[in-house]
CSV table of C-alpha atoms in Angstrom, one decimal:
chain,number,residue,atom,x,y,z
A,1,MET,CA,138.5,83.9,117.9
A,2,ASN,CA,137.6,87.6,117.6
A,3,SER,CA,136.0,89.1,120.8
A,4,PHE,CA,134.6,92.1,119.0
A,5,GLY,CA,132.8,92.9,115.7
A,6,ILE,CA,131.9,95.9,113.6
A,7,ASN,CA,128.6,96.9,111.9
A,8,GLN,CA,128.3,99.4,109.2
A,9,GLU,CA,125.9,102.3,109.6
A,10,TYR,CA,123.3,100.5,107.5
A,11,GLU,CA,123.8,97.1,109.3
A,12,ARG,CA,122.4,95.5,112.5
A,13,GLY,CA,123.8,92.5,114.2
A,14,VAL,CA,121.4,90.0,115.7
A,15,VAL,CA,123.2,88.3,118.6
A,16,PHE,CA,122.4,84.6,119.5
A,17,ARG,CA,124.0,83.5,122.7
A,18,LEU,CA,124.2,79.8,123.1
A,19,GLY,CA,121.5,79.5,120.5
A,20,ARG,CA,119.1,81.8,122.1
A,21,LEU,CA,118.2,85.3,120.9
A,22,HIS,CA,120.1,87.8,123.1
A,23,GLU,CA,120.0,91.3,121.6
A,24,THR,CA,120.6,93.4,118.5
A,25,LYS,CA,123.8,95.4,118.0
A,26,GLY,CA,123.7,98.8,116.2
A,27,PRO,CA,126.3,100.4,114.0
A,28,GLY,CA,129.9,100.6,115.2
A,29,TRP,CA,132.0,98.1,117.1
A,30,PHE,CA,130.6,95.7,119.8
A,31,TRP,CA,131.8,93.0,122.2
A,32,ARG,CA,131.1,89.4,121.6
A,33,ILE,CA,131.8,86.2,123.6
A,34,PRO,CA,133.8,83.8,121.5
A,35,LEU,CA,132.2,80.4,120.9
A,36,ALA,CA,129.1,81.5,122.7
A,37,ASP,CA,127.8,84.3,120.5
A,38,ARG,CA,126.8,84.0,116.9
A,39,ILE,CA,126.1,87.2,114.9
A,40,VAL,CA,123.7,87.4,112.0
A,41,LYS,CA,124.0,90.7,110.2
A,42,VAL,CA,121.0,92.3,108.5
A,43,ASP,CA,121.2,95.0,105.8
A,44,LEU,CA,118.6,97.7,106.4
A,45,ARG,CA,119.0,99.5,103.1
A,46,THR,CA,116.0,99.6,100.7
A,47,LEU,CA,116.0,96.9,98.0
A,48,THR,CA,114.6,97.3,94.5
A,49,TRP,CA,113.2,94.3,92.8
A,50,ALA,CA,111.5,93.9,89.4
A,51,LEU,CA,108.8,91.3,89.7
A,52,ASP,CA,108.3,88.8,87.0
A,53,THR,CA,105.5,89.2,84.5
A,54,GLN,CA,102.3,87.6,85.8
A,55,GLU,CA,99.5,86.3,83.7
A,56,THR,CA,96.1,86.7,85.4
A,57,VAL,CA,92.5,87.5,84.7
A,58,THR,CA,90.7,90.7,85.7
A,59,ARG,CA,87.3,90.7,87.5
A,60,ASP,CA,85.5,91.3,84.2
A,61,GLY,CA,87.2,88.3,82.6
A,62,VAL,CA,90.0,89.9,80.5
A,63,ALA,CA,93.3,88.1,80.4
A,64,VAL,CA,96.2,90.5,81.1
A,65,ARG,CA,100.0,90.4,81.6
A,66,VAL,CA,101.4,92.7,84.3
A,67,ASN,CA,104.7,93.3,86.0
A,68,ALA,CA,105.7,95.6,88.8
A,69,VAL,CA,108.6,97.1,90.7
A,70,LEU,CA,108.9,96.6,94.4
A,71,TRP,CA,110.8,98.6,97.0
A,72,PHE,CA,111.2,97.0,100.4
A,73,ARG,CA,113.6,96.9,103.4
A,74,ALA,CA,114.2,95.1,106.7
A,75,ALA,CA,112.6,97.2,109.5
A,76,GLN,CA,113.0,94.9,112.5
A,77,ALA,CA,116.3,92.9,112.3
A,78,GLU,CA,115.3,90.4,115.0
A,79,ARG,CA,112.0,89.4,113.4
A,80,VAL,CA,113.6,89.2,109.9
A,81,VAL,CA,116.1,86.7,111.2
A,82,THR,CA,113.8,84.6,113.5
A,83,THR,CA,110.5,84.5,111.7
A,84,VAL,CA,111.4,83.6,108.1
A,85,ALA,CA,114.3,81.6,106.6
A,86,ASP,CA,114.9,83.7,103.4
A,87,TRP,CA,113.1,87.0,103.9
A,88,ARG,CA,113.9,88.5,100.5
A,89,SER,CA,112.6,85.5,98.6
A,90,ALA,CA,109.5,85.4,100.9
A,91,VAL,CA,108.7,89.1,100.2
A,92,ILE,CA,109.1,88.6,96.4
A,93,GLN,CA,106.8,85.6,96.4
A,94,ALA,CA,104.2,87.4,98.5
A,95,ALA,CA,104.4,90.4,96.1
A,96,GLU,CA,103.7,88.3,93.1
A,97,THR,CA,100.8,86.6,94.8
A,98,ALA,CA,99.4,90.0,96.0
A,99,MET,CA,99.7,91.4,92.5
A,100,ARG,CA,97.6,88.6,91.0
A,101,ASP,CA,95.0,89.1,93.8
A,102,ALA,CA,94.8,92.8,93.2
A,103,ILE,CA,94.4,92.4,89.5
A,104,GLY,CA,91.7,89.8,89.9
A,105,GLN,CA,89.7,92.1,92.1
A,106,SER,CA,89.8,95.0,89.6
A,107,ASP,CA,88.0,95.7,86.3
A,108,LEU,CA,90.0,96.5,83.2
A,109,ASP,CA,88.6,100.0,82.9
A,110,ARG,CA,89.8,100.8,86.4
A,111,MET,CA,93.2,99.4,85.7
A,112,LEU,CA,93.6,101.6,82.7
A,113,LYS,CA,92.2,104.8,84.2
A,114,ASP,CA,93.1,104.6,87.9
A,115,ARG,CA,96.3,102.7,88.2
A,116,THR,CA,97.1,104.6,91.4
A,117,ALA,CA,94.2,102.9,93.2
A,118,ILE,CA,95.5,99.5,92.1
A,119,ASN,CA,99.0,100.3,93.4
A,120,GLN,CA,97.5,101.3,96.7
A,121,ARG,CA,95.5,98.1,96.9
A,122,LEU,CA,98.5,96.1,96.1
A,123,LEU,CA,100.6,97.9,98.8
A,124,GLU,CA,97.9,97.2,101.4
A,125,LEU,CA,97.8,93.5,100.6
A,126,LEU,CA,101.6,93.1,100.7
A,127,ALA,CA,102.1,95.2,103.8
A,128,GLN,CA,99.7,93.0,105.8
A,129,THR,CA,101.6,89.9,104.8
A,130,CYS,CA,105.1,91.2,105.4
A,131,GLU,CA,104.5,93.1,108.6
A,132,ARG,CA,104.8,89.9,110.7
A,133,TRP,CA,108.2,89.2,109.1
A,134,GLY,CA,109.6,92.6,110.2
A,135,VAL,CA,109.7,93.9,106.6
A,136,ALA,CA,108.5,97.3,105.5
A,137,ILE,CA,107.2,97.9,102.0
A,138,ASP,CA,108.1,101.4,100.8
A,139,ALA,CA,106.3,101.3,97.5
A,140,VAL,CA,105.1,99.0,94.7
A,141,GLU,CA,104.2,100.2,91.2
A,142,ILE,CA,102.7,98.4,88.3
A,143,LYS,CA,105.0,99.1,85.4
A,144,ASP,CA,103.6,97.4,82.3
A,145,LEU,CA,100.1,96.2,81.4
A,146,ASP,CA,99.6,94.1,78.3
A,147,ILE,CA,96.1,93.3,77.1
A,148,PRO,CA,95.0,91.2,74.1
A,149,SER,CA,95.1,92.8,70.7
A,150,GLN,CA,91.4,92.5,70.1
A,151,MET,CA,90.7,94.3,73.4
A,152,GLN,CA,93.1,97.0,72.3
A,153,ARG,CA,91.1,97.5,69.1
A,154,ALA,CA,87.8,97.6,71.0
A,155,ILE,CA,89.2,100.2,73.4
A,156,ALA,CA,90.5,102.3,70.5
A,157,LYS,CA,87.0,102.2,68.8
A,158,GLU,CA,85.4,103.2,72.1
A,159,ALA,CA,87.7,106.2,72.5
A,160,GLU,CA,87.1,107.2,68.9
A,161,ALA,CA,83.3,107.0,69.4
A,162,ILE,CA,83.6,109.2,72.6
A,163,ARG,CA,85.7,111.8,70.7
A,164,GLU,CA,83.1,111.9,67.8
A,165,LYS,CA,80.3,112.3,70.3
A,166,ARG,CA,82.0,115.2,72.0
A,167,ALA,CA,82.7,116.8,68.6
A,168,ARG,CA,79.0,116.5,67.6
A,169,ILE,CA,77.9,118.0,70.9
A,170,ILE,CA,80.3,120.9,70.6
A,171,LYS,CA,79.1,121.5,66.9
A,172,ALA,CA,75.5,121.4,67.9
A,173,GLU,CA,76.0,123.8,70.8
A,174,GLY,CA,77.8,126.2,68.5
A,175,GLU,CA,75.0,126.1,65.9
A,176,GLN,CA,72.5,126.6,68.7
A,177,GLU,CA,74.4,129.6,70.0
A,178,ALA,CA,74.7,131.0,66.4
A,179,ALA,CA,71.0,130.6,65.8
A,180,ARG,CA,70.2,132.4,69.0
A,181,THR,CA,72.5,135.3,68.1
A,182,LEU,CA,71.0,135.6,64.6
A,183,ALA,CA,67.5,135.6,66.0
A,184,ASP,CA,68.4,138.4,68.4
A,185,ALA,CA,69.9,140.4,65.5
A,186,ALA,CA,66.8,139.9,63.4
A,187,ASN,CA,64.6,141.2,66.2
A,188,VAL,CA,66.8,144.3,66.5
A,189,ILE,CA,66.8,145.0,62.8
A,190,ALA,CA,63.0,144.4,62.5
A,191,ALA,CA,62.4,147.0,65.2
A,192,SER,CA,64.5,149.7,63.5
A,193,PRO,CA,64.0,150.4,59.7
A,194,GLY,CA,67.2,152.5,59.8
A,195,ALA,CA,69.2,149.5,61.0
A,196,LEU,CA,67.7,147.4,58.1
A,197,GLU,CA,68.8,150.0,55.6
A,198,LEU,CA,72.3,150.2,57.1
A,199,ARG,CA,72.5,146.4,56.8
A,200,ARG,CA,71.6,146.6,53.1
A,201,LEU,CA,74.2,149.2,52.4
A,202,GLN,CA,76.8,147.1,54.2
A,203,THR,CA,75.8,144.1,52.1
A,204,LEU,CA,76.3,146.2,48.9
A,205,THR,CA,79.8,147.3,50.2
A,206,GLU,CA,80.8,143.7,50.8
A,207,ILE,CA,79.6,142.6,47.4
A,208,GLY,CA,81.7,145.4,45.8
A,209,VAL,CA,84.8,144.3,47.6
A,210,GLU,CA,84.6,140.9,46.0
A,211,HIS,CA,85.0,142.5,42.5
A,212,ASN,CA,81.8,141.0,41.2
A,213,SER,CA,80.7,142.1,37.7
A,214,THR,CA,77.0,142.1,38.5
A,215,ILE,CA,75.4,143.8,41.6
A,216,VAL,CA,71.8,143.4,42.4
A,217,ALA,CA,70.6,146.4,44.5
A,218,MET,CA,67.6,146.0,46.7
A,219,PHE,CA,65.5,149.1,47.4
A,220,PRO,CA,63.4,149.5,50.5
A,221,THR,CA,59.8,148.7,50.0
A,222,GLU,CA,58.9,152.2,51.2
A,223,LEU,CA,60.7,153.8,48.3
A,224,LEU,CA,59.0,151.5,45.8
A,225,GLU,CA,55.6,152.2,47.3
A,226,ALA,CA,56.2,156.0,47.1
A,227,ALA,CA,57.3,155.7,43.5
A,228,ARG,CA,54.1,153.7,42.6
A,229,LYS,CA,51.9,156.4,44.1
A,230,LEU,CA,53.7,159.2,42.2
A,231,GLY,CA,53.3,157.3,39.0
A,232,ALA,CA,49.6,156.8,39.6
A,233,ALA,CA,49.2,160.6,40.3
């Protein structure tokens, strides 16, 4: 029988001496008592697991299908060995249950708009369960979210209505701003006869640029009134 063993850097050896928990050996070589010591090695590296798709119902009654990715590792080798028979399977089952609970406590709108909060809630639920097993949950992320086709059409219509509302508001604000600017310009022109005449001349220039065959020239009312007086004299 071998009287020594070797652990890799990422391994820990839980030593049972005559059936009782004795100590945990770190990386490198270590002594063991043949026939009296039994070594259970625990891998401390982070494991990545894709959870199976779960069918559940949100808090507002929408049936959804979700799946997630889980990253977890053994944090305390002694507790991993002594508190649960198959710690990997236990963590996966707990993660699937926690995912259904987290979805059931959330509305569909929140799931679509704030998935980070759902992931955080799922992480908290899972960490509370796995802590007593000596397992640390590094992260859990919802990967896919499938909703019924009729709900997808309803969401698309809602988004289209919101975009149309924004477009109308922007157009109305633009027209309001243009009307305010035109009113200010009219006040300035009305206060200065010279400005009105310059505007008329500019209009004639713009008409001429367009190569129109007919130009209607508007004379100032002051000139027409002076011409009427001269004719009467």
